[in-house]
Coordinates of C-alpha atoms in Angstrom, one line a residue:
Chain A
M106 CA -6.2 34.8 17.2
A107 CA -4.5 33.7 20.4
A108 CA -6.4 30.5 20.3
L109 CA -5.2 30.2 16.7
I110 CA -1.4 30.6 17.5
R111 CA -1.8 28.4 20.4
M112 CA -3.3 25.6 18.2
I113 CA -0.3 25.9 15.7
A114 CA 2.2 26.0 18.2
Q115 CA 0.5 22.9 19.7
R116 CA 0.5 21.0 16.7
L117 CA 4.1 22.1 15.8
A118 CA 5.3 20.8 19.0
L119 CA 3.5 17.5 18.6
G120 CA 5.0 17.4 15.0
V121 CA 8.6 17.8 16.4
L122 CA 8.0 15.2 19.0
T123 CA 6.7 12.8 16.3
L124 CA 9.9 13.5 14.2
F125 CA 12.2 12.8 17.2
I126 CA 10.3 9.4 17.7
V127 CA 10.5 8.6 14.0
S128 CA 14.3 9.4 14.1
V129 CA 14.8 7.3 17.3
V130 CA 13.1 4.2 15.7
I131 CA 14.9 4.5 12.3
F132 CA 18.3 4.7 14.3
F133 CA 17.6 2.1 16.8
A134 CA 16.0 -0.3 14.4
T135 CA 19.8 -1.4 13.5
E136 CA 20.2 -2.2 17.1
L137 CA 17.7 -5.0 16.6
L138 CA 20.4 -6.7 14.4
P139 CA 21.4 -10.1 15.7
G140 CA 25.1 -9.9 16.4
D141 CA 27.3 -7.0 15.3
L142 CA 27.2 -4.7 12.5
A143 CA 30.7 -4.7 11.8
S144 CA 31.2 -8.6 11.5
T145 CA 27.9 -8.8 9.5
L146 CA 29.4 -6.4 6.9
L147 CA 32.6 -8.0 6.7
G148 CA 31.1 -11.6 6.3
Q149 CA 33.8 -14.0 5.5
A150 CA 36.6 -11.6 6.0
A151 CA 35.8 -11.0 9.5
T152 CA 38.8 -11.6 11.8
P153 CA 38.9 -10.0 15.3
E154 CA 41.5 -7.2 14.2
T155 CA 39.3 -6.2 11.0
V156 CA 36.2 -6.2 13.0
A157 CA 37.7 -4.1 15.9
A158 CA 39.1 -1.8 13.1
L159 CA 35.8 -1.3 11.2
R160 CA 33.9 -0.8 14.6
R161 CA 36.2 2.1 15.3
Q162 CA 35.9 3.6 11.9
L163 CA 32.1 3.4 12.1
G164 CA 32.1 4.7 15.7
L165 CA 30.5 1.5 16.9
D166 CA 32.7 1.5 19.9
L167 CA 30.8 4.4 21.2
P168 CA 27.7 3.8 23.4
A169 CA 24.4 3.8 21.3
P170 CA 22.9 7.0 22.7
V171 CA 26.1 9.0 21.9
R172 CA 26.1 7.5 18.3
Y173 CA 22.5 8.5 18.0
W174 CA 23.2 12.1 19.1
N175 CA 26.1 12.3 16.6
W176 CA 23.9 11.0 14.0
L177 CA 20.9 13.4 14.4
T178 CA 23.1 16.4 14.7
G179 CA 24.9 15.5 11.8
A180 CA 21.8 14.8 9.8
L181 CA 20.2 18.2 10.8
Q182 CA 23.2 20.0 9.3
G183 CA 22.9 17.8 6.1
D184 CA 25.9 15.4 7.1
F185 CA 24.6 11.7 7.0
G186 CA 28.0 10.1 7.3
V187 CA 29.4 8.0 4.6
S188 CA 27.9 5.1 2.5
L189 CA 29.1 1.7 3.9
A190 CA 29.2 0.3 0.2
N191 CA 31.4 2.9 -1.5
R192 CA 32.6 5.1 1.3
R193 CA 31.3 8.2 -0.5
P194 CA 29.6 11.1 1.5
I195 CA 25.7 10.3 1.7
A196 CA 25.0 13.8 1.5
D197 CA 26.6 14.0 -2.1
L198 CA 24.7 10.9 -3.3
I199 CA 21.4 12.3 -2.1
A200 CA 21.8 15.9 -3.0
A201 CA 21.4 15.3 -6.8
R202 CA 18.6 12.9 -6.4
L203 CA 16.4 14.7 -3.8
G204 CA 15.4 17.5 -6.4
N205 CA 14.5 14.9 -8.9
T206 CA 12.2 13.1 -6.6
I207 CA 10.5 16.4 -5.4
F208 CA 10.2 17.3 -9.0
L209 CA 8.4 14.0 -9.8
A210 CA 6.1 14.1 -6.9
L211 CA 5.0 17.8 -7.4
Y212 CA 4.5 17.0 -11.1
A213 CA 2.2 14.0 -10.5
A214 CA 0.5 16.2 -7.7
A215 CA -0.1 19.2 -10.2
L216 CA -1.8 16.7 -12.5
A217 CA -3.5 14.6 -10.0
V218 CA -5.2 17.1 -7.6
P219 CA -7.3 19.2 -10.1
L220 CA -8.3 16.0 -12.0
A221 CA -9.3 14.2 -8.9
L222 CA -11.2 17.1 -7.5
I223 CA -13.1 17.6 -10.8
L224 CA -14.0 13.9 -11.1
G225 CA -15.0 13.7 -7.4
I226 CA -17.4 16.5 -7.7
L227 CA -18.9 15.3 -10.8
A228 CA -19.4 11.9 -9.6
A229 CA -21.0 13.3 -6.3
L230 CA -23.0 15.7 -8.7
W231 CA -24.4 12.9 -11.0
R232 CA -24.7 10.4 -8.2
N233 CA -25.8 6.7 -9.3
S234 CA -25.5 7.9 -12.9
V235 CA -23.6 5.8 -15.5
F236 CA -20.8 8.4 -15.2
D237 CA -20.5 7.8 -11.4
R238 CA -20.7 4.1 -11.7
A239 CA -18.0 4.0 -14.4
A240 CA -15.7 6.4 -12.5
N241 CA -16.2 4.3 -9.3
A242 CA -15.4 0.9 -11.0
G243 CA -12.5 2.5 -12.6
A244 CA -11.2 3.9 -9.4
L245 CA -11.5 0.6 -7.6
T246 CA -9.7 -1.2 -10.4
A247 CA -6.9 1.5 -10.6
I248 CA -6.4 1.2 -6.7
S249 CA -6.1 -2.8 -7.0
F250 CA -3.5 -2.6 -9.7
P251 CA 0.0 -2.8 -8.7
E252 CA 2.0 0.4 -9.6
F253 CA 4.4 -1.5 -11.8
F254 CA 1.6 -2.9 -13.9
V255 CA 0.0 0.5 -14.6
A256 CA 3.6 1.6 -15.4
Y257 CA 4.2 -1.2 -18.1
I258 CA 0.8 -0.8 -19.6
L259 CA 1.7 3.0 -20.2
V260 CA 5.1 1.9 -21.6
L261 CA 3.4 -0.7 -23.8
W262 CA 0.8 1.8 -25.0
L263 CA 2.6 5.4 -25.2
A264 CA 6.3 4.5 -25.3
Q265 CA 5.9 1.6 -27.8
S266 CA 4.5 4.1 -30.3
G267 CA 7.3 6.4 -29.6
Y268 CA 5.3 9.2 -28.0
F269 CA 7.2 9.2 -24.9
P270 CA 10.4 7.9 -23.7
S271 CA 10.1 4.8 -21.4
M272 CA 13.4 5.6 -19.7
V273 CA 14.1 8.8 -18.0
R274 CA 17.6 10.4 -18.8
I275 CA 17.7 13.7 -16.8
S276 CA 21.0 15.5 -16.6
P277 CA 21.5 18.7 -14.8
V278 CA 21.6 20.5 -18.1
S279 CA 18.1 19.5 -19.2
T280 CA 15.7 22.4 -19.3
F281 CA 12.4 22.5 -17.7
G282 CA 10.3 21.7 -20.8
E283 CA 12.5 18.6 -21.5
K284 CA 12.3 17.5 -18.0
L285 CA 8.3 17.6 -18.2
Y286 CA 8.4 15.7 -21.4
M287 CA 10.9 12.9 -20.0
A288 CA 9.2 12.5 -16.8
F289 CA 5.6 12.5 -18.2
L290 CA 5.1 8.6 -18.1
P291 CA 6.3 8.3 -14.5
A292 CA 4.2 11.1 -13.4
L293 CA 1.1 9.8 -15.2
T294 CA 1.7 6.5 -13.4
L295 CA 1.5 8.1 -10.2
T296 CA -1.4 10.4 -11.1
L297 CA -3.5 7.3 -12.3
V298 CA -2.7 5.5 -8.8
V299 CA -3.3 8.6 -6.6
T300 CA -6.3 10.0 -8.4
A301 CA -8.3 7.1 -7.7
H302 CA -8.1 7.2 -4.1
M303 CA -8.5 10.9 -4.2
M304 CA -11.6 10.9 -6.4
R305 CA -13.4 8.2 -4.1
M306 CA -12.6 10.3 -0.9
T307 CA -13.6 13.5 -2.5
R308 CA -17.0 11.9 -3.6
A309 CA -17.5 10.5 -0.3
A310 CA -16.9 13.8 1.5
I311 CA -19.3 15.7 -0.8
I312 CA -22.0 13.1 -0.8
N313 CA -22.0 13.2 3.0
L314 CA -22.4 16.8 3.1
M315 CA -25.4 16.8 0.7
A316 CA -27.5 15.1 3.3
Q317 CA -27.3 18.2 5.6
P318 CA -30.3 20.3 6.1
Y319 CA -28.8 23.7 4.6
I320 CA -28.2 21.7 1.3
E321 CA -31.8 20.7 1.5
M322 CA -32.8 24.4 1.8
A323 CA -30.7 25.5 -1.1
R324 CA -32.4 22.9 -3.1
L325 CA -35.7 24.1 -2.1
K326 CA -35.0 27.7 -3.0
G327 CA -34.5 26.3 -6.6
M328 CA -30.7 26.7 -6.8
S329 CA -28.9 24.7 -9.6
P330 CA -27.0 21.6 -8.4
L331 CA -23.7 22.7 -9.8
R332 CA -24.2 25.9 -7.7
I333 CA -25.3 24.1 -4.6
V334 CA -22.0 21.8 -4.7
L335 CA -19.6 24.7 -5.7
R336 CA -21.2 27.2 -3.2
H337 CA -22.5 25.4 -0.3
A338 CA -21.0 21.8 -0.2
L339 CA -17.5 22.3 -1.3
P340 CA -16.5 25.2 1.2
N341 CA -17.5 22.9 3.9
A342 CA -15.9 19.9 2.5
L343 CA -12.6 21.5 2.4
A344 CA -11.3 20.1 5.5
P345 CA -11.9 16.3 4.5
I346 CA -10.5 17.2 1.1
I347 CA -7.4 18.9 2.3
N348 CA -6.9 15.7 4.5
V349 CA -7.4 13.6 1.4
I350 CA -4.8 15.6 -0.6
A351 CA -2.3 15.4 2.2
I352 CA -2.7 11.4 2.5
N353 CA -2.2 11.0 -1.1
L354 CA 0.7 13.3 -1.4
A355 CA 2.2 11.3 1.6
Y356 CA 1.3 8.2 -0.5
L357 CA 3.2 9.7 -3.5
I358 CA 6.4 9.4 -1.1
T359 CA 6.2 5.7 -1.2
G360 CA 4.7 5.3 -4.6
V361 CA 7.9 7.0 -6.1
V362 CA 10.0 4.1 -5.0
V363 CA 8.5 1.5 -7.3
V364 CA 7.8 4.1 -10.4
E365 CA 11.4 5.4 -10.2
V366 CA 12.7 1.7 -10.6
V367 CA 10.5 1.1 -13.6
F368 CA 11.4 4.1 -15.4
V369 CA 15.0 4.1 -14.3
Y370 CA 14.5 7.6 -12.8
P371 CA 17.3 8.9 -11.2
G372 CA 15.7 9.7 -7.8
L373 CA 15.8 8.9 -4.1
G374 CA 13.7 5.8 -4.3
Q375 CA 15.9 4.0 -6.9
L376 CA 19.0 4.9 -4.4
M377 CA 17.1 3.3 -1.5
V378 CA 16.2 0.1 -3.5
D379 CA 19.9 -0.2 -4.6
S380 CA 21.0 0.4 -1.0
V381 CA 18.6 -2.1 0.5
S382 CA 19.9 -4.8 -2.0
K383 CA 23.5 -3.8 -1.0
R384 CA 22.5 -3.8 2.6
D385 CA 24.0 -0.4 2.9
I386 CA 22.2 0.7 6.3
A387 CA 23.6 4.1 6.6
V388 CA 22.1 5.2 3.3
V389 CA 18.9 3.5 3.8
Q390 CA 18.5 5.1 7.3
A391 CA 19.3 8.4 5.8
I392 CA 16.7 8.2 3.1
A393 CA 14.0 6.7 5.4
L394 CA 14.6 9.7 7.6
I395 CA 14.1 11.9 4.6
F396 CA 10.8 10.2 3.6
A397 CA 9.5 9.8 7.0
S398 CA 10.1 13.4 7.7
A399 CA 8.3 14.5 4.6
Y400 CA 5.5 12.2 5.5
V401 CA 5.1 13.7 9.0
L402 CA 5.4 17.2 7.6
L403 CA 2.6 16.6 5.2
N404 CA 0.4 15.1 7.8
L405 CA 1.1 18.1 10.1
T406 CA 0.3 20.6 7.5
A407 CA -3.0 19.0 6.4
D408 CA -3.7 18.9 10.3
V409 CA -3.2 22.8 10.7
L410 CA -4.8 23.7 7.4
S411 CA -8.1 21.6 7.9
T412 CA -8.5 23.1 11.5
L413 CA -8.1 26.6 9.9
T414 CA -10.8 25.9 7.6
N415 CA -13.2 24.7 10.3
P416 CA -12.8 26.5 13.5
R417 CA -15.1 24.2 15.4
L418 CA -12.4 21.5 15.3
M419 CA -10.0 23.9 17.4
S420 CA -11.9 23.3 20.6
K421 CA -11.3 19.8 20.1
G422 CA -7.6 19.6 19.7
Chain B
M106 CA -8.0 -6.4 -31.9
G107 CA -6.6 -6.8 -28.4
W108 CA -9.2 -4.6 -27.1
L109 CA -11.9 -6.8 -28.6
F110 CA -10.5 -9.7 -26.9
L111 CA -10.5 -7.9 -23.6
A112 CA -14.0 -6.9 -23.9
F113 CA -15.1 -10.2 -24.9
G114 CA -13.3 -11.8 -21.8
I115 CA -15.0 -9.4 -19.5
V116 CA -18.4 -10.0 -20.8
A117 CA -17.8 -13.7 -20.9
A118 CA -16.5 -13.5 -17.2
F119 CA -19.7 -11.6 -16.0
G120 CA -21.9 -14.0 -17.7
L121 CA -20.2 -17.0 -16.2
A122 CA -20.6 -15.1 -13.0
A123 CA -24.2 -14.6 -13.4
L124 CA -24.9 -18.3 -14.3
L125 CA -22.8 -19.2 -11.1
R126 CA -24.8 -17.0 -8.9
R127 CA -28.1 -18.6 -10.2
A128 CA -26.5 -22.1 -9.4
A129 CA -25.6 -20.9 -6.3
L130 CA -28.9 -19.6 -5.3
Q131 CA -30.5 -23.1 -6.2
L132 CA -28.2 -25.2 -4.3
A133 CA -27.3 -23.1 -1.1
P134 CA -29.1 -23.9 2.0
A135 CA -32.2 -21.7 2.9
E136 CA -30.5 -19.3 5.4
W137 CA -27.9 -18.3 3.0
R138 CA -30.3 -17.7 0.1
S139 CA -31.3 -14.0 1.3
A140 CA -27.7 -13.0 1.4
L141 CA -26.9 -14.6 -2.0
A142 CA -30.0 -13.1 -3.7
D143 CA -28.9 -9.5 -3.3
M144 CA -25.3 -10.4 -4.2
P145 CA -24.2 -7.9 -7.0
L146 CA -22.8 -9.4 -10.1
T147 CA -19.2 -7.8 -9.3
A148 CA -19.2 -9.8 -6.1
A149 CA -20.2 -13.0 -7.6
F150 CA -17.4 -12.4 -10.5
G151 CA -15.1 -11.8 -7.5
L152 CA -15.9 -15.1 -5.6
M153 CA -15.5 -16.8 -8.7
V154 CA -12.1 -15.5 -9.5
I155 CA -11.0 -16.2 -5.8
A156 CA -12.3 -19.8 -6.2
I157 CA -10.3 -20.3 -9.4
Y158 CA -7.0 -19.0 -7.9
I159 CA -7.5 -21.2 -4.7
F160 CA -8.0 -24.1 -7.1
V161 CA -5.0 -23.4 -9.3
A162 CA -2.8 -22.9 -6.1
L163 CA -3.8 -26.2 -4.7
A164 CA -3.4 -28.1 -8.1
A165 CA -0.3 -26.4 -9.4
P166 CA 1.8 -29.6 -9.9
L167 CA -1.1 -31.3 -11.8
L168 CA -1.9 -28.2 -14.0
A169 CA 1.5 -27.1 -14.8
P170 CA 3.0 -28.7 -17.8
F171 CA 6.6 -28.4 -16.8
P172 CA 8.4 -28.2 -13.4
E173 CA 8.8 -24.8 -11.7
R174 CA 12.3 -24.3 -11.7
E175 CA 13.8 -26.4 -14.7
V176 CA 15.2 -25.0 -17.7
V177 CA 13.2 -26.7 -20.5
G178 CA 14.3 -24.8 -23.7
S179 CA 16.0 -21.7 -25.0
Q180 CA 15.6 -18.3 -23.8
F181 CA 12.6 -16.0 -24.6
Q182 CA 10.9 -18.5 -26.8
P183 CA 7.6 -17.0 -28.4
W184 CA 4.3 -18.5 -27.7
S185 CA 3.6 -22.1 -29.1
L186 CA 1.8 -25.3 -28.5
Q187 CA 4.5 -26.7 -26.3
H188 CA 5.4 -23.7 -24.4
W189 CA 1.9 -21.9 -24.1
L190 CA 3.3 -18.6 -23.1
G191 CA 6.8 -19.1 -24.3
T192 CA 10.1 -19.4 -22.1
D193 CA 11.6 -16.8 -19.8
R194 CA 15.1 -15.2 -19.4
L195 CA 16.6 -18.5 -18.4
G196 CA 14.5 -20.7 -20.7
R197 CA 11.9 -21.8 -18.0
D198 CA 8.3 -22.3 -19.1
M199 CA 6.3 -19.2 -18.4
A200 CA 2.8 -20.9 -18.2
S201 CA 4.2 -23.3 -15.7
R202 CA 5.9 -20.6 -13.7
L203 CA 2.7 -18.6 -13.7
I204 CA 0.8 -21.5 -12.2
Y205 CA 3.1 -22.2 -9.5
G206 CA 3.2 -18.4 -8.7
A207 CA -0.4 -18.6 -7.6
R208 CA 0.8 -21.0 -4.9
N209 CA 3.9 -18.9 -3.8
T210 CA 2.8 -15.4 -4.1
V211 CA -0.8 -15.9 -2.9
G212 CA 0.3 -18.4 -0.5
I213 CA 2.9 -16.2 1.3
A214 CA 0.6 -13.3 1.2
F215 CA -2.1 -15.2 2.9
A216 CA 0.3 -16.5 5.5
T217 CA 1.6 -12.8 6.1
T218 CA -1.9 -11.5 6.5
A219 CA -2.9 -14.2 8.8
L220 CA 0.0 -13.6 11.0
A221 CA -0.4 -9.9 11.2
F222 CA -4.1 -10.5 11.9
I223 CA -3.5 -13.0 14.7
V224 CA -0.8 -10.7 16.5
G225 CA -2.4 -7.3 15.8
S226 CA -6.1 -8.4 16.6
L227 CA -5.1 -10.2 19.7
L228 CA -3.0 -7.3 20.9
G229 CA -5.7 -4.7 20.0
L230 CA -8.5 -6.8 21.8
W231 CA -6.4 -7.3 24.8
A232 CA -5.4 -3.5 25.1
A233 CA -8.9 -2.4 24.8
L234 CA -10.0 -4.9 27.5
R235 CA -7.4 -4.1 29.9
G236 CA -7.3 -0.6 29.2
G237 CA -5.2 1.7 31.5
W238 CA -1.3 1.8 31.1
L239 CA -1.0 -1.3 29.1
D240 CA -3.4 0.3 26.3
Q241 CA -1.5 3.6 26.6
T242 CA 1.9 2.0 26.3
L243 CA 0.9 -0.3 23.2
S244 CA -1.1 2.4 21.5
R245 CA 1.6 5.0 21.7
F246 CA 4.3 2.7 20.5
V247 CA 2.0 1.7 17.5
D248 CA 1.4 5.4 16.7
A249 CA 5.2 5.9 16.7
L250 CA 5.7 3.2 14.1
M251 CA 2.8 4.2 12.1
A252 CA 4.3 7.7 11.7
I253 CA 6.8 6.1 9.1
P254 CA 5.3 5.0 5.8
S255 CA 5.0 1.2 5.7
L256 CA 6.9 0.6 2.5
I257 CA 9.9 2.7 3.7
F258 CA 9.7 0.9 7.1
S259 CA 9.6 -2.4 5.6
L260 CA 12.6 -1.6 3.3
L261 CA 14.6 -0.4 6.5
L262 CA 13.8 -3.8 8.2
L263 CA 14.7 -5.7 5.2
T264 CA 18.1 -4.1 5.0
I265 CA 18.8 -5.0 8.6
F266 CA 17.7 -8.6 8.5
G267 CA 18.4 -9.5 4.9
T268 CA 16.0 -10.7 2.3
S269 CA 14.7 -14.2 2.8
V270 CA 10.9 -15.6 2.5
L271 CA 11.0 -16.0 6.3
T272 CA 12.2 -12.5 7.2
L273 CA 9.8 -11.2 4.5
I274 CA 6.8 -12.6 6.1
L275 CA 7.9 -11.4 9.7
V276 CA 8.8 -8.1 8.5
I277 CA 5.5 -7.3 6.5
A278 CA 3.4 -9.0 9.3
A279 CA 5.1 -6.8 11.9
V280 CA 4.5 -3.5 9.9
D281 CA 1.0 -4.6 9.0
A282 CA 0.0 -5.8 12.6
T283 CA 0.2 -2.1 13.7
R284 CA -2.6 -1.1 11.4
V285 CA -4.7 -4.2 12.4
Y286 CA -4.1 -3.5 16.0
R287 CA -5.7 0.1 15.4
I288 CA -8.7 -1.3 13.9
A289 CA -9.1 -4.2 16.4
R290 CA -8.7 -1.8 19.2
S291 CA -11.2 0.5 18.1
V292 CA -13.9 -2.0 17.3
A293 CA -13.2 -3.8 20.7
Q294 CA -13.6 -0.5 22.6
G295 CA -17.3 -0.2 21.7
I296 CA -17.8 -3.7 22.9
V297 CA -16.0 -3.8 26.2
V298 CA -18.4 -1.2 27.6
M299 CA -21.4 -3.6 27.0
D300 CA -23.3 -5.1 29.9
Y301 CA -22.5 -8.7 29.0
I302 CA -18.9 -8.0 29.3
E303 CA -19.4 -6.6 32.7
A304 CA -21.6 -9.6 33.6
A305 CA -18.8 -12.0 32.4
R306 CA -16.2 -10.0 34.4
L307 CA -18.3 -10.3 37.5
R308 CA -18.5 -14.1 36.9
G309 CA -14.8 -14.0 37.3
E310 CA -13.9 -15.0 33.8
G311 CA -10.2 -14.4 32.6
S312 CA -9.0 -12.2 30.0
W313 CA -8.4 -15.0 27.4
Y314 CA -12.0 -16.3 28.0
L315 CA -13.4 -12.7 27.6
I316 CA -11.4 -12.1 24.3
R317 CA -12.2 -15.6 22.9
R318 CA -15.8 -16.1 23.9
E319 CA -17.3 -12.6 24.4
I320 CA -15.4 -10.0 22.3
L321 CA -14.1 -11.9 19.1
P322 CA -17.6 -13.3 18.0
N323 CA -19.0 -9.7 18.2
A324 CA -16.1 -8.1 16.5
L325 CA -15.8 -10.6 13.7
A326 CA -17.9 -9.0 10.9
P327 CA -15.7 -5.8 10.7
L328 CA -12.4 -7.8 11.2
V329 CA -13.3 -10.1 8.2
A330 CA -14.0 -7.1 5.9
E331 CA -10.6 -5.7 7.2
F332 CA -9.0 -9.0 6.5
G333 CA -9.8 -8.6 2.9
L334 CA -8.6 -5.1 2.6
R335 CA -5.4 -6.1 4.5
F336 CA -4.9 -9.0 2.3
C337 CA -5.1 -6.8 -1.0
F338 CA -2.5 -4.4 0.8
V339 CA -0.2 -7.0 1.8
F340 CA -0.3 -8.8 -1.5
L341 CA 0.5 -5.5 -3.4
T342 CA 3.3 -4.8 -0.9
I343 CA 5.0 -8.1 -1.4
S344 CA 4.5 -8.0 -5.2
S345 CA 6.0 -4.7 -5.2
L346 CA 9.1 -5.8 -3.1
S347 CA 9.4 -8.9 -5.2
F348 CA 9.3 -6.7 -8.2
L349 CA 12.0 -4.6 -6.8
G350 CA 14.0 -7.7 -6.2
L351 CA 14.0 -7.6 -2.4
G352 CA 11.0 -9.8 -1.7
I353 CA 10.4 -13.4 -2.9
Q354 CA 13.8 -14.6 -4.0
P355 CA 14.5 -16.8 -7.2
P356 CA 14.3 -19.7 -8.0
L357 CA 11.0 -19.6 -6.4
A358 CA 8.3 -18.8 -9.1
D359 CA 6.8 -15.5 -8.1
W360 CA 4.8 -12.9 -10.1
G361 CA 6.4 -9.8 -8.8
S362 CA 9.8 -10.8 -9.8
M363 CA 8.6 -12.7 -13.1
V364 CA 7.7 -9.0 -14.3
R365 CA 10.9 -7.6 -13.3
E366 CA 13.0 -10.6 -14.7
N367 CA 11.2 -10.3 -18.3
A368 CA 10.7 -6.6 -18.6
T369 CA 12.7 -6.2 -21.4
L370 CA 10.1 -8.0 -23.6
I371 CA 7.7 -5.4 -22.9
T372 CA 9.8 -2.8 -24.6
F373 CA 9.5 -5.0 -27.9
G374 CA 5.9 -4.9 -27.7
D375 CA 5.4 -8.5 -26.2
I376 CA 2.7 -8.6 -23.5
T377 CA 3.9 -11.9 -21.7
P378 CA 5.7 -10.2 -18.8
L379 CA 2.4 -8.3 -18.1
L380 CA 0.4 -11.3 -17.5
P381 CA 1.8 -12.1 -14.1
A382 CA 1.2 -8.4 -13.1
G383 CA -2.4 -8.8 -14.5
A384 CA -2.8 -11.9 -12.3
I385 CA -1.9 -9.9 -9.2
A386 CA -4.4 -7.2 -10.5
L387 CA -7.1 -9.5 -11.0
L388 CA -7.2 -11.2 -7.7
T389 CA -6.8 -7.8 -5.9
V390 CA -9.6 -6.4 -7.9
A391 CA -11.8 -9.6 -7.0
V392 CA -11.1 -9.5 -3.3
N393 CA -12.0 -5.7 -3.4
F394 CA -15.4 -6.5 -5.1
V395 CA -16.2 -9.0 -2.4
V396 CA -15.1 -6.7 0.4
D397 CA -17.2 -4.0 -1.0
W398 CA -20.3 -6.2 -1.1
Q399 CA -19.6 -7.1 2.4
L400 CA -19.2 -3.6 3.7
Y401 CA -22.2 -2.5 1.8
R402 CA -24.2 -5.4 3.3
A403 CA -22.8 -4.5 7.0
S404 CA -23.8 -0.8 6.5
G405 CA -27.3 -1.7 5.1
L406 CA -28.0 -3.8 8.1
K407 CA -27.0 -1.1 10.4
E408 CA -29.4 1.3 8.8
Q409 CA -32.3 -1.0 9.2
A410 CA -31.6 -1.5 12.8
G411 CA -31.2 2.2 13.5

């Protein structure tokens, strides 16, 4: 038990360190900017007086480590400063959208994870059958498609015929059922893209295990193939499968950016793309920090969970 | 109706690929024949598609009926004999832009991948060769950069440096070089412990000679397969960024932004804007098929040796 707690504490410490480094990279990336942020923002209107005024307003006259410290402590309390484009507090811009993005990612995950596990297990069970080959070819094709291609095919197919809306108009008053219906096409797009990866990895993990002697033993006992997979292979494949799920949930984080734009979904990804084209660095930094933190935390969770399912990994770490 | 055409197209393409494989088998020099003989149909299809794309990219000005950037008619014209795929939002010829897009989109993606590979693999091989603090510093730095999702990091860098083709290539190459570095370093780590490296070191050869003449030839096979996968990844990233309006900028013809500019047509049931997206998907599928075959071959050879 002590070893377990030590392991979790170790991983958590490592995760906090990673988050710290990520925040440093995101903050100091702006320091790479050739020249001065204030004069770049002002462009044509840059006179020495306006530049000096803007520098003071943005706090650029302070040394970089001080600014970093203020930014980080502010961010931890939910205060990301103000947008450079419209001077509104970034926290207000993000607050409404963060929930929508999390909703979409969870929705897609709820569809994709069971689907991918079932398909992966079936493909491993019926290895080299027509089903396996078709599922593999389909997965390889889906991986190769850009997200917006999948999205527009679904629009053409399902929205054209009027089954589902091609634009998502979610308001705070929408009920849960309405939200599920409205967000179905974006969630389905993400599901298709992510399922392909997950299915391939699940299949590979199970096939890897099927070569083990204890599976051979179970087969010689005369056990049915389904029971072998479910009772003997699956519990031992949990560690790689948990990793696969985490990698793909992390992938959803970047996947939402494109999909949100296609379906005009009011989420963080769309805000980020808008801010990049306006070169609103403050907003982009804030959203990048949120996405990167979610990514790091997911990987950390997967790491801890897969170690728990396989105690032998503990001595290694 | 559309499904029938699609099915017919797929069958025809694979038939053509089978013919091509047979022809290649007849014409190829003897030492390649064994490799070609076990080539699956999917890989033959992939090679055929890649060859067609390269041809279209090189011969774009000869194939395209209209110039890339010129307005040649009214907006959103339907398909006709004069404008094969109609015209776009500004009245430019869709078919011509699709053809020029092969040159711009694929060319830029290829240049980016090549740059990422040169930088990433040289640094990776060097780190593996030197070891010690240099390896540690570089690897920890790369780990830190890789903790941020690549699309998010690219978006952050594009905000800082602005969006032009040059910054796009440099930013994506820099982000991708971290992934190449990891692969190259892990491949090279298996090689630097070999006796022939020790022998070369004792001869007094320098780092550059060791990388170029001893490590690189032995690390080439996995790196080539990785190049294919990385190309797909870079190609999809650049297309996505262009689709978001942050990648390749107009008036350059590019498949990602073509989808975005004409997306309104899709809601009216017109499939024209899907064609550039399909062109992206087809090339990625083709490259994946070839890489799959190469990986399978590499793993098959290993099993025989072991």
